CSV table of C-alpha atoms and ligand atoms in Angstrom, one decimal:
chain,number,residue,atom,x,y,z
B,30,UNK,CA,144.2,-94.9,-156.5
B,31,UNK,CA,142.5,-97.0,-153.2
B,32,UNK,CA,145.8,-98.2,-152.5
B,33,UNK,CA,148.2,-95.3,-152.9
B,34,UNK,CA,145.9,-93.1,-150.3
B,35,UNK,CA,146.6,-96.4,-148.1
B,36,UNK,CA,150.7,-96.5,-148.7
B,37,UNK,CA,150.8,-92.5,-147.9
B,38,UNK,CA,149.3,-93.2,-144.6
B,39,UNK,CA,151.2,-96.1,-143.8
B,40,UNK,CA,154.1,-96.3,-145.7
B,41,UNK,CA,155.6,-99.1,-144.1
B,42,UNK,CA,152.5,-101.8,-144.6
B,43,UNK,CA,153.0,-104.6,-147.3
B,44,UNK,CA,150.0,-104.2,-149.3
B,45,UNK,CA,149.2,-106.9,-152.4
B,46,UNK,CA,146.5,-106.5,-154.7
B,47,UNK,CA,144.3,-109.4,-155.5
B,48,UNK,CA,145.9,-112.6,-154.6
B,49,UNK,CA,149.1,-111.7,-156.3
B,50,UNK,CA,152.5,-113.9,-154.7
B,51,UNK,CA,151.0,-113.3,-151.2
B,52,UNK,CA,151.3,-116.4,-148.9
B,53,UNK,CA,147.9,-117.0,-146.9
B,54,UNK,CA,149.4,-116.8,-144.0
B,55,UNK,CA,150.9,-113.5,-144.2
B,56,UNK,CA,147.6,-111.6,-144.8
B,57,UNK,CA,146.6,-109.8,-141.7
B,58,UNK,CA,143.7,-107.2,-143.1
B,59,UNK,CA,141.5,-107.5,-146.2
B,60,UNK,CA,140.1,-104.7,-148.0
B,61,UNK,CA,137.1,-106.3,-150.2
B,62,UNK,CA,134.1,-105.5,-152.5
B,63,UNK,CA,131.8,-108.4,-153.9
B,64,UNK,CA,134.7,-110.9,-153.1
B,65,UNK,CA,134.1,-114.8,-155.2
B,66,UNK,CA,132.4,-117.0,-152.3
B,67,UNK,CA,135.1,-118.8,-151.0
B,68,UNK,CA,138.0,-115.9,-151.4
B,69,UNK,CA,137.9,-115.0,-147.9
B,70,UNK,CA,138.3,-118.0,-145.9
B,71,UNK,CA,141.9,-118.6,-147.1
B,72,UNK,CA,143.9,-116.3,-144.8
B,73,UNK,CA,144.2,-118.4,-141.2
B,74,UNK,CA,145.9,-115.2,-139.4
B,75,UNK,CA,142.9,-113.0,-140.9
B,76,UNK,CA,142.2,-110.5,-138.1
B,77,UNK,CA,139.7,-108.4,-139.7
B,78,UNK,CA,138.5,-107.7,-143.3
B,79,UNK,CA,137.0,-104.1,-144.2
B,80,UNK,CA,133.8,-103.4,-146.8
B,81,UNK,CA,134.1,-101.1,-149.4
B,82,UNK,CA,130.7,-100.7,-149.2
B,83,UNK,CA,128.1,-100.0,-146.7
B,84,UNK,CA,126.4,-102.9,-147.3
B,85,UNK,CA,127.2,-105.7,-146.8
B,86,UNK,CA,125.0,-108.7,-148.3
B,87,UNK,CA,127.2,-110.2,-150.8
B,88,UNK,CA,129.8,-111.2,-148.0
B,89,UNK,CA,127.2,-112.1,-145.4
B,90,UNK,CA,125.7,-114.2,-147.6
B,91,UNK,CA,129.1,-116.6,-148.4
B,92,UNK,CA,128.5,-119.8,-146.3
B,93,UNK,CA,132.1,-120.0,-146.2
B,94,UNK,CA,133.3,-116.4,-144.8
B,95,UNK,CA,135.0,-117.3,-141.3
B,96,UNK,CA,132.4,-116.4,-138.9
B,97,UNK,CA,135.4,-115.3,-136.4
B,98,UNK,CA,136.9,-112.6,-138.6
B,99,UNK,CA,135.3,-109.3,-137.9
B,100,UNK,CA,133.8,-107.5,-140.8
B,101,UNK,CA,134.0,-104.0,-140.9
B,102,UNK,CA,131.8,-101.8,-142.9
B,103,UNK,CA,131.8,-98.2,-144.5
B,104,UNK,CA,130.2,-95.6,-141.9
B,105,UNK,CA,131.1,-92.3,-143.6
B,106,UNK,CA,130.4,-88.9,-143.7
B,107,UNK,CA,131.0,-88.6,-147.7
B,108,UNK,CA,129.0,-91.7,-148.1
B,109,UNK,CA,126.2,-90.5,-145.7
B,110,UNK,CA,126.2,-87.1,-147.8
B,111,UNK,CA,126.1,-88.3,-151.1
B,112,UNK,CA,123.0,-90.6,-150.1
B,113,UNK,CA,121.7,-87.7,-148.8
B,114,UNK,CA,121.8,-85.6,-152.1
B,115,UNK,CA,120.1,-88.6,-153.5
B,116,UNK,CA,117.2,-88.8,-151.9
B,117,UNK,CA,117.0,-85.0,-151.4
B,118,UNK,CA,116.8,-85.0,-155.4
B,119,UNK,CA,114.3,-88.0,-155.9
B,120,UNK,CA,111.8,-86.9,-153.2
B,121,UNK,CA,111.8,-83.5,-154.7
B,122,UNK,CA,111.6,-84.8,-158.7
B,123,UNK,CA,108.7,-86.9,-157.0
B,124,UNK,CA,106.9,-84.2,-154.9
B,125,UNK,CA,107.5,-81.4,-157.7
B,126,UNK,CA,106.2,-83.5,-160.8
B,127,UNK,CA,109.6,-82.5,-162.5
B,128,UNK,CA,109.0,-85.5,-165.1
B,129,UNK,CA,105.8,-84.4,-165.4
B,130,UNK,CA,106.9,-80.6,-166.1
B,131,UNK,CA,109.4,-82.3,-168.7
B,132,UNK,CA,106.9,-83.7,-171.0
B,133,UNK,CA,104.8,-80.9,-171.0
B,134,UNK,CA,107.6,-78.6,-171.9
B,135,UNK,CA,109.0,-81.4,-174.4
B,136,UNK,CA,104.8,-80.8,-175.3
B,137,UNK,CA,105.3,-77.4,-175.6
B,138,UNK,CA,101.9,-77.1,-173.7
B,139,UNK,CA,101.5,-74.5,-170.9
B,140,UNK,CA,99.3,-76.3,-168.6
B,141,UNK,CA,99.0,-75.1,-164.4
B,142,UNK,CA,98.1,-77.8,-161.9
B,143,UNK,CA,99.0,-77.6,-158.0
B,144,UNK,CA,101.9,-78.8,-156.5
B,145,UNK,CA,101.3,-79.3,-152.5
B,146,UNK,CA,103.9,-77.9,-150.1
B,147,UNK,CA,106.4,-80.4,-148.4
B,148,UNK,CA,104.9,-80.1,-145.5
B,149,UNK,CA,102.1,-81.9,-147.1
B,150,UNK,CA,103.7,-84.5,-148.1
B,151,UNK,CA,104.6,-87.7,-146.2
B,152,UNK,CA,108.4,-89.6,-146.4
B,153,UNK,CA,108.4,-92.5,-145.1
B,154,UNK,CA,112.0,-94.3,-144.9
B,155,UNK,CA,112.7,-97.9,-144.9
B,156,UNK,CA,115.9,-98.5,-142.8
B,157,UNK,CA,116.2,-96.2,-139.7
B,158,UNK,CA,119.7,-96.5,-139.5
B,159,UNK,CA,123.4,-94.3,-140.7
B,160,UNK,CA,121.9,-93.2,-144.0
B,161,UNK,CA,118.3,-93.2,-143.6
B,162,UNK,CA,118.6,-91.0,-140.3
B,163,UNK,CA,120.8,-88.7,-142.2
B,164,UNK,CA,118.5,-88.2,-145.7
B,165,UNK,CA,115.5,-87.5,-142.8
B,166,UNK,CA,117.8,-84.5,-141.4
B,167,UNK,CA,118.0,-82.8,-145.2
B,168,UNK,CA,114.5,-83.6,-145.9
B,169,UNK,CA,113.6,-82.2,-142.3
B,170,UNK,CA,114.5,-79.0,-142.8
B,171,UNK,CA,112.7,-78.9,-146.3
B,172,UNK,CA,109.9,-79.6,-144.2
B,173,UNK,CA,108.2,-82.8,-144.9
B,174,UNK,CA,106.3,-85.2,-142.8
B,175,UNK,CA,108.9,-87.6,-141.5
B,176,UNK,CA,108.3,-91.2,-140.8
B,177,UNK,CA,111.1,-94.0,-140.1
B,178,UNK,CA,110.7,-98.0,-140.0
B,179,UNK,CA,113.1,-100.1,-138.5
B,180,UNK,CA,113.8,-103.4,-136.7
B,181,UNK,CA,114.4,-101.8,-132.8
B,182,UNK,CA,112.2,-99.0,-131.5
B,183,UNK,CA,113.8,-95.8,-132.1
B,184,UNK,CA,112.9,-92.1,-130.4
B,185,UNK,CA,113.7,-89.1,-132.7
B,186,UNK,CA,112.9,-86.0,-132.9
B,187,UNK,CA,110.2,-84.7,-135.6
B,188,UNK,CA,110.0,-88.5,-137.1
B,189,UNK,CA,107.1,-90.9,-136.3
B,190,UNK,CA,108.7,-93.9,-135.7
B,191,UNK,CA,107.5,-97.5,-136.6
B,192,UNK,CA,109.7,-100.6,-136.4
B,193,UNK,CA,109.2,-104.6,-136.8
B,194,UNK,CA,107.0,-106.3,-138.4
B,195,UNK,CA,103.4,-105.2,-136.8
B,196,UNK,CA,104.9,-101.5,-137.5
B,197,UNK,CA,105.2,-102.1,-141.5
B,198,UNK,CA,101.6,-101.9,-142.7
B,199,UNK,CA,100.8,-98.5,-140.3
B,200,UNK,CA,104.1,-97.3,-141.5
B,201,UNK,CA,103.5,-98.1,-145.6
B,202,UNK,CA,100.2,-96.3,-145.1
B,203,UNK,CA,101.0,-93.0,-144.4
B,204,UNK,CA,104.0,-93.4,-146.8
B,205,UNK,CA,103.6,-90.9,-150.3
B,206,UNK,CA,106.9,-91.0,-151.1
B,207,UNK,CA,109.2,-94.4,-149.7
B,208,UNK,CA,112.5,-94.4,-149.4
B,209,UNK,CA,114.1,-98.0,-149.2
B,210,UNK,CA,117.3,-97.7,-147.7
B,211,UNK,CA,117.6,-101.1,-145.8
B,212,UNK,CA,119.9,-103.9,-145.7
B,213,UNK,CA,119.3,-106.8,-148.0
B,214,UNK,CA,119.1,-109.8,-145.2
B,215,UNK,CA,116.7,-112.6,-145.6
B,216,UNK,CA,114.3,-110.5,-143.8
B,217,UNK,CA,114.4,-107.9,-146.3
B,218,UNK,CA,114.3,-109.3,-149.6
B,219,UNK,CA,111.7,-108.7,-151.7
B,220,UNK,CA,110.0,-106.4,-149.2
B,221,UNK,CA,109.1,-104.2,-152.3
B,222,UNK,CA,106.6,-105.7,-153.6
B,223,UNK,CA,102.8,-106.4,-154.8
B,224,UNK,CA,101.9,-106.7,-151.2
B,225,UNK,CA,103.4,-104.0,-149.7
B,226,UNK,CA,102.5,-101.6,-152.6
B,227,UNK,CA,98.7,-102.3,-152.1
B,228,UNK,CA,99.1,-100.8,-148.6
B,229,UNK,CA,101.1,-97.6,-149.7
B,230,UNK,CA,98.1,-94.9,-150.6
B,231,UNK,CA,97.3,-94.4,-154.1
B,232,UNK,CA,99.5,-92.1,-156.0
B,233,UNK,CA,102.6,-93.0,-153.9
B,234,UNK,CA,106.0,-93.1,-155.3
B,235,UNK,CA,109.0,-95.3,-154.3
B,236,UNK,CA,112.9,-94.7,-154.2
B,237,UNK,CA,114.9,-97.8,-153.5
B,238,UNK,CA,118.6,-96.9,-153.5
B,239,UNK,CA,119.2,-99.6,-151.3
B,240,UNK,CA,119.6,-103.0,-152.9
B,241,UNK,CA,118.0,-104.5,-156.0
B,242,UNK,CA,117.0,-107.7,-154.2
B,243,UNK,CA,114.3,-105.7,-151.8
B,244,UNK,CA,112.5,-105.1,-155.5
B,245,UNK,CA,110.2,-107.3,-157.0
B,246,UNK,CA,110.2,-105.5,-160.3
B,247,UNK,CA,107.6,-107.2,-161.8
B,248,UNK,CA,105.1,-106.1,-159.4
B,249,UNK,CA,106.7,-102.5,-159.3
B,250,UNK,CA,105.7,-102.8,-163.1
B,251,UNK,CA,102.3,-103.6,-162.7
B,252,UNK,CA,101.8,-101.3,-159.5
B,253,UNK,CA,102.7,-98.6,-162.2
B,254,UNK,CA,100.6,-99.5,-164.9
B,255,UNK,CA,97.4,-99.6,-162.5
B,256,UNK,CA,98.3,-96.3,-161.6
B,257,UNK,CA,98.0,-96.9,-158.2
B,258,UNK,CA,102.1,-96.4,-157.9
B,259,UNK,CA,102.8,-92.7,-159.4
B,260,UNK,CA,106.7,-93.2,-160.0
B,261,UNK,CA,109.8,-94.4,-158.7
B,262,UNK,CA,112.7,-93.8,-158.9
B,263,UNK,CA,115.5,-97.0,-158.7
B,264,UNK,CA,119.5,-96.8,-158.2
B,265,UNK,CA,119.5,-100.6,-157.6
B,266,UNK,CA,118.7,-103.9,-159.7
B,267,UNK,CA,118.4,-107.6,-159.0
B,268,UNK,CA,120.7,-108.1,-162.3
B,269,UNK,CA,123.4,-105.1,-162.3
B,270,UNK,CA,124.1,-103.8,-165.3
B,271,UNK,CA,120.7,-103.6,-165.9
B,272,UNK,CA,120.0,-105.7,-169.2
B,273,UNK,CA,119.4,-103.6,-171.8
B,274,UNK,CA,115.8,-105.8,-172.5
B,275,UNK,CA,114.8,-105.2,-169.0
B,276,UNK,CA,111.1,-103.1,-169.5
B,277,UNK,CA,112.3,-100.5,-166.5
B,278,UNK,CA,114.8,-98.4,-169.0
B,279,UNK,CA,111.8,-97.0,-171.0
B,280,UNK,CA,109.1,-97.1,-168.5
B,281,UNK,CA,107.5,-93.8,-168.6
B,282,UNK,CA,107.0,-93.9,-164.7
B,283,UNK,CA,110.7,-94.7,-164.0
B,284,UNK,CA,113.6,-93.2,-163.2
B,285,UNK,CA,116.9,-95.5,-163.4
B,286,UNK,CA,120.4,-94.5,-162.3
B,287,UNK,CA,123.3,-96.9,-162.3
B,288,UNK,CA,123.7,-97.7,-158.9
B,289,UNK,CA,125.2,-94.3,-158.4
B,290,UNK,CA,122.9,-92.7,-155.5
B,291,UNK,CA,126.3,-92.8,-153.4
B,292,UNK,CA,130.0,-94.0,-154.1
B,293,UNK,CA,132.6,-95.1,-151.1
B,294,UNK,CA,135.0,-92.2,-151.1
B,295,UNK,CA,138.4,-93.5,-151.3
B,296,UNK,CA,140.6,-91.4,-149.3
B,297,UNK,CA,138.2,-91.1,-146.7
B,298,UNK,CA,137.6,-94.7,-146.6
B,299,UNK,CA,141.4,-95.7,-146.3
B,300,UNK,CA,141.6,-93.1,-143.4
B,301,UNK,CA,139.3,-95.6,-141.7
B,302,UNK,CA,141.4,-98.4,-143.0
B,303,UNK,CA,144.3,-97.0,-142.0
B,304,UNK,CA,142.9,-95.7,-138.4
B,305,UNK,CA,141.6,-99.3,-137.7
B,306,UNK,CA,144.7,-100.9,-138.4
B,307,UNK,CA,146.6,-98.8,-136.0
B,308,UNK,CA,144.0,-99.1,-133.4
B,309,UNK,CA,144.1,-102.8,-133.8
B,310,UNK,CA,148.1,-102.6,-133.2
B,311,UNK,CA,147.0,-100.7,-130.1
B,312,UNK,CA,145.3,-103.6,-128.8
B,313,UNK,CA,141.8,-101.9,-129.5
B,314,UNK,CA,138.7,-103.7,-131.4
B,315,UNK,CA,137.8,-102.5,-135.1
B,316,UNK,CA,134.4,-100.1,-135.4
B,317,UNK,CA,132.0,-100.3,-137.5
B,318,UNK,CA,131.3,-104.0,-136.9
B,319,UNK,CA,128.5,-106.3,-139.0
B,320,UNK,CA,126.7,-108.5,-137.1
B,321,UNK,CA,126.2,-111.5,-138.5
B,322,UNK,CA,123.0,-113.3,-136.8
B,323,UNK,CA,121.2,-109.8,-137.6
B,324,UNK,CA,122.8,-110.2,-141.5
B,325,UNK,CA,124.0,-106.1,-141.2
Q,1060,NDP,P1,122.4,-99.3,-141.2
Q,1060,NDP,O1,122.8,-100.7,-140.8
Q,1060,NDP,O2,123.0,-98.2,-140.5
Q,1060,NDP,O3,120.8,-99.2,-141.1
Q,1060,NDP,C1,119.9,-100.2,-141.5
Q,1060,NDP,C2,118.5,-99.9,-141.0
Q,1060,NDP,O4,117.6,-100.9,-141.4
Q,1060,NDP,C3,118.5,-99.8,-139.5
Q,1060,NDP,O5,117.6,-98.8,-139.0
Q,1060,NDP,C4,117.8,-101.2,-139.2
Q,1060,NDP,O6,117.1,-101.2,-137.9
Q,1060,NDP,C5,116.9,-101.4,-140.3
Q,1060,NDP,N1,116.6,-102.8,-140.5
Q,1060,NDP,C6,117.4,-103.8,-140.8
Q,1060,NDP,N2,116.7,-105.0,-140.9
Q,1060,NDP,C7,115.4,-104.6,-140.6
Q,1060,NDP,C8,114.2,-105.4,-140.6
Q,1060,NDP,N3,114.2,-106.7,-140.8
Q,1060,NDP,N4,113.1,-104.7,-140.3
Q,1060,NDP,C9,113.1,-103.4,-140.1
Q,1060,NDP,N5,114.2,-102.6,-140.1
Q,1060,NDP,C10,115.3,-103.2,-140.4
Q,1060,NDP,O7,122.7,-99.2,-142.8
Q,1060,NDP,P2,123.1,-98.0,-143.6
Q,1060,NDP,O8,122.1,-96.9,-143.4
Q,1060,NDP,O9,124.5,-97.6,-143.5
Q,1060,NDP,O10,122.9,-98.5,-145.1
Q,1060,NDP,C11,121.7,-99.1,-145.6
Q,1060,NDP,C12,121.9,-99.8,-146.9
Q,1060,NDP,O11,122.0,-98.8,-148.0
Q,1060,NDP,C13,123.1,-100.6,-147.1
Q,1060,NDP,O12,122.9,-101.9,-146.5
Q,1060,NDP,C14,123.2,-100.7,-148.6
Q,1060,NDP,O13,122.6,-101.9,-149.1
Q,1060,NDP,C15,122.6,-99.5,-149.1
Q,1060,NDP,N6,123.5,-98.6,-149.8
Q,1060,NDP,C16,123.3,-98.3,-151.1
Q,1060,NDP,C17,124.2,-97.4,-151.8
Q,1060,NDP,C18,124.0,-97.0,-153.2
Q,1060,NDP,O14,124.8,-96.3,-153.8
Q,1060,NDP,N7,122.8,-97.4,-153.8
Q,1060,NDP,C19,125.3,-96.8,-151.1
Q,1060,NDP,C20,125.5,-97.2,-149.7
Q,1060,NDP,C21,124.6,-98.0,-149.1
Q,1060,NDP,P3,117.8,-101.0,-136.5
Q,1060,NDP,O15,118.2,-99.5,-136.5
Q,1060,NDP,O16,116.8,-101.3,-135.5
Q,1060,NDP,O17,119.0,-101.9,-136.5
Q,1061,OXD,C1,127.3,-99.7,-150.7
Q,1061,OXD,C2,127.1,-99.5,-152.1
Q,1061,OXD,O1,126.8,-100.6,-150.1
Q,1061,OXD,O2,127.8,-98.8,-152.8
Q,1061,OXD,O3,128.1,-98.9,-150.1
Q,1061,OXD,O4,126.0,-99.9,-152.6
């Protein structure tokens, strides 16, 4: 399917699939998701290689990936808007007690309690950048208290802004429902975590739709179990598939999805593909570029 949107917009490219009878030295552009460490640095006349996914940790991280090659990731409109839909859901499942509404029904019990309005209720949004800024829009005009964290200062509209490090503890306190949608980089990882849940206010709920590795689930476990955490909801695992022993499945307090909050649309993705490989014929640069001593 990903390669026949490719050949109907440019029929005359000599696409191969995996390393089938390719020489190295023919392949010009790579189209890759989670390549084996190693995979990419056998192509000498390489001139760029294009994500499949947004982010892009698991190529960052190979030692061997030639530094030289530009890396190109997916910066999408379908992507942005599926992400969106995401965190529109979770914040409202969160905010609206719909788990809690479930039980009671499953209960059969008729019991009231007050729901505040959104405009009560603080989102705070790990990762200021394509997908965070476009979740804050949707949630915007639902009306809740926006708040953003990311690594440069940023200046938006309607959206306190915090960034770096100093920024992360004001920021997590005036967080009810957090929304991690961050790059994994060695700055990142683990940023979930016993620590940073103590400084969220008590009752707060998490969504991490980012990447498992900003989790320490152990600690999201026991944040739970105090009660001091009221929920979360988690698209993203340090071991994907989830193992089926792993104590998040059944947790009453969690919701788990199969990293699923938003997919890489194919035909809009090999438009890009496509688009950069005629620019790049043109003489012009690829977009969308990684950098690699910021790790995203
Ligand atoms: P961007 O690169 O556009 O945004 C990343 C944001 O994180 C930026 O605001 C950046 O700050 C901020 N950031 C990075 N490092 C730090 C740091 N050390 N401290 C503070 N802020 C930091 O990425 P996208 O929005 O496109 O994607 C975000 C992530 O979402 C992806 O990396 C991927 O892991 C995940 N994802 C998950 C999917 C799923 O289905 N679950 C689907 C698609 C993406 P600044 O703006 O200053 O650079
Ligand atoms: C992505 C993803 O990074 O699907 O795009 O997780």
């Amino acid at each position: 399917m990903w390669t026949g949107h490719l050949r109907r917009l440019l029929p005359d490219l000599d696409i191969r699939i995996g390393e089938e009878d390719a020489h190295p030295a023919d392949i010009a552009y790579c189209v890759a998701w989670k390549p084996k460490p190693g995979s990419l640095n056998r192509y000498p006349n390489l001139k760029v290689v294009f994500s499949m996914g947004a982010g892009v940790d698991g190529i960052v991280a190979d030692p061997t990936y030639p530094r030289h090659v530009p890396l190109s990731r997916v910066v999408d409109d379908t992507l942005s808007q599926g992400m969106t839909e995401y965190v529109v859901l979770h914040t409202l499942y969160w905010h609206r007690h719909v788990g809690d509404l479930a039980s009671l029904q499953a209960q059969r019990k008729w019991k009231q309690f007050a729901i505040p309005r959104a405009d009560a209720v603080r989102v705070g949004i790990l990762g200021f950048g394509v997908l965070g800024q476009h979740a804050a829009a949707a949630l915007k005009a639902l009306n809740y208290q926006l708040s953003g964290w990311s690594a440069s200062p940023k200046k938006i509209d309607g959206v306190t802004a915090f960034h770096g490090p100093d920024g992360l503890g004001p920021f997590l306190a005036q967080s009810d429902i957090l929304v991690c949608l961050l790059p994994l980089t060695p700055e990142t990882k683990g940023i979930l975590n016993a620590k940073t849940f103590a400084q969220l206010p008590k009752g707060a709920c998490i969504i991490n739709c980012a990447r498992g590795g900003h989790l320490i689930e152990e600690d999201l476990v026991a944040a739970l179990d105090t009660g001091h955490l009221r929920g979360a909801t988690l698209d993203v695992f340090q071991i994907e598939p989830l193992p089926a022993t792993s104590p998040l499945w059944a947790h009453p307090k969690v919701v788990v999805t199969p990293h699923v909050a938003s997919m890489t649309d194919p035909a809009s993705f090999m438009r890009h593909v496509a688009d950069t490989i005629r620019r790049m014929d043109q003489g012009l640069p690829p977009e969308n570029l990684v950098d690699f001593t910021r790790g995203y």
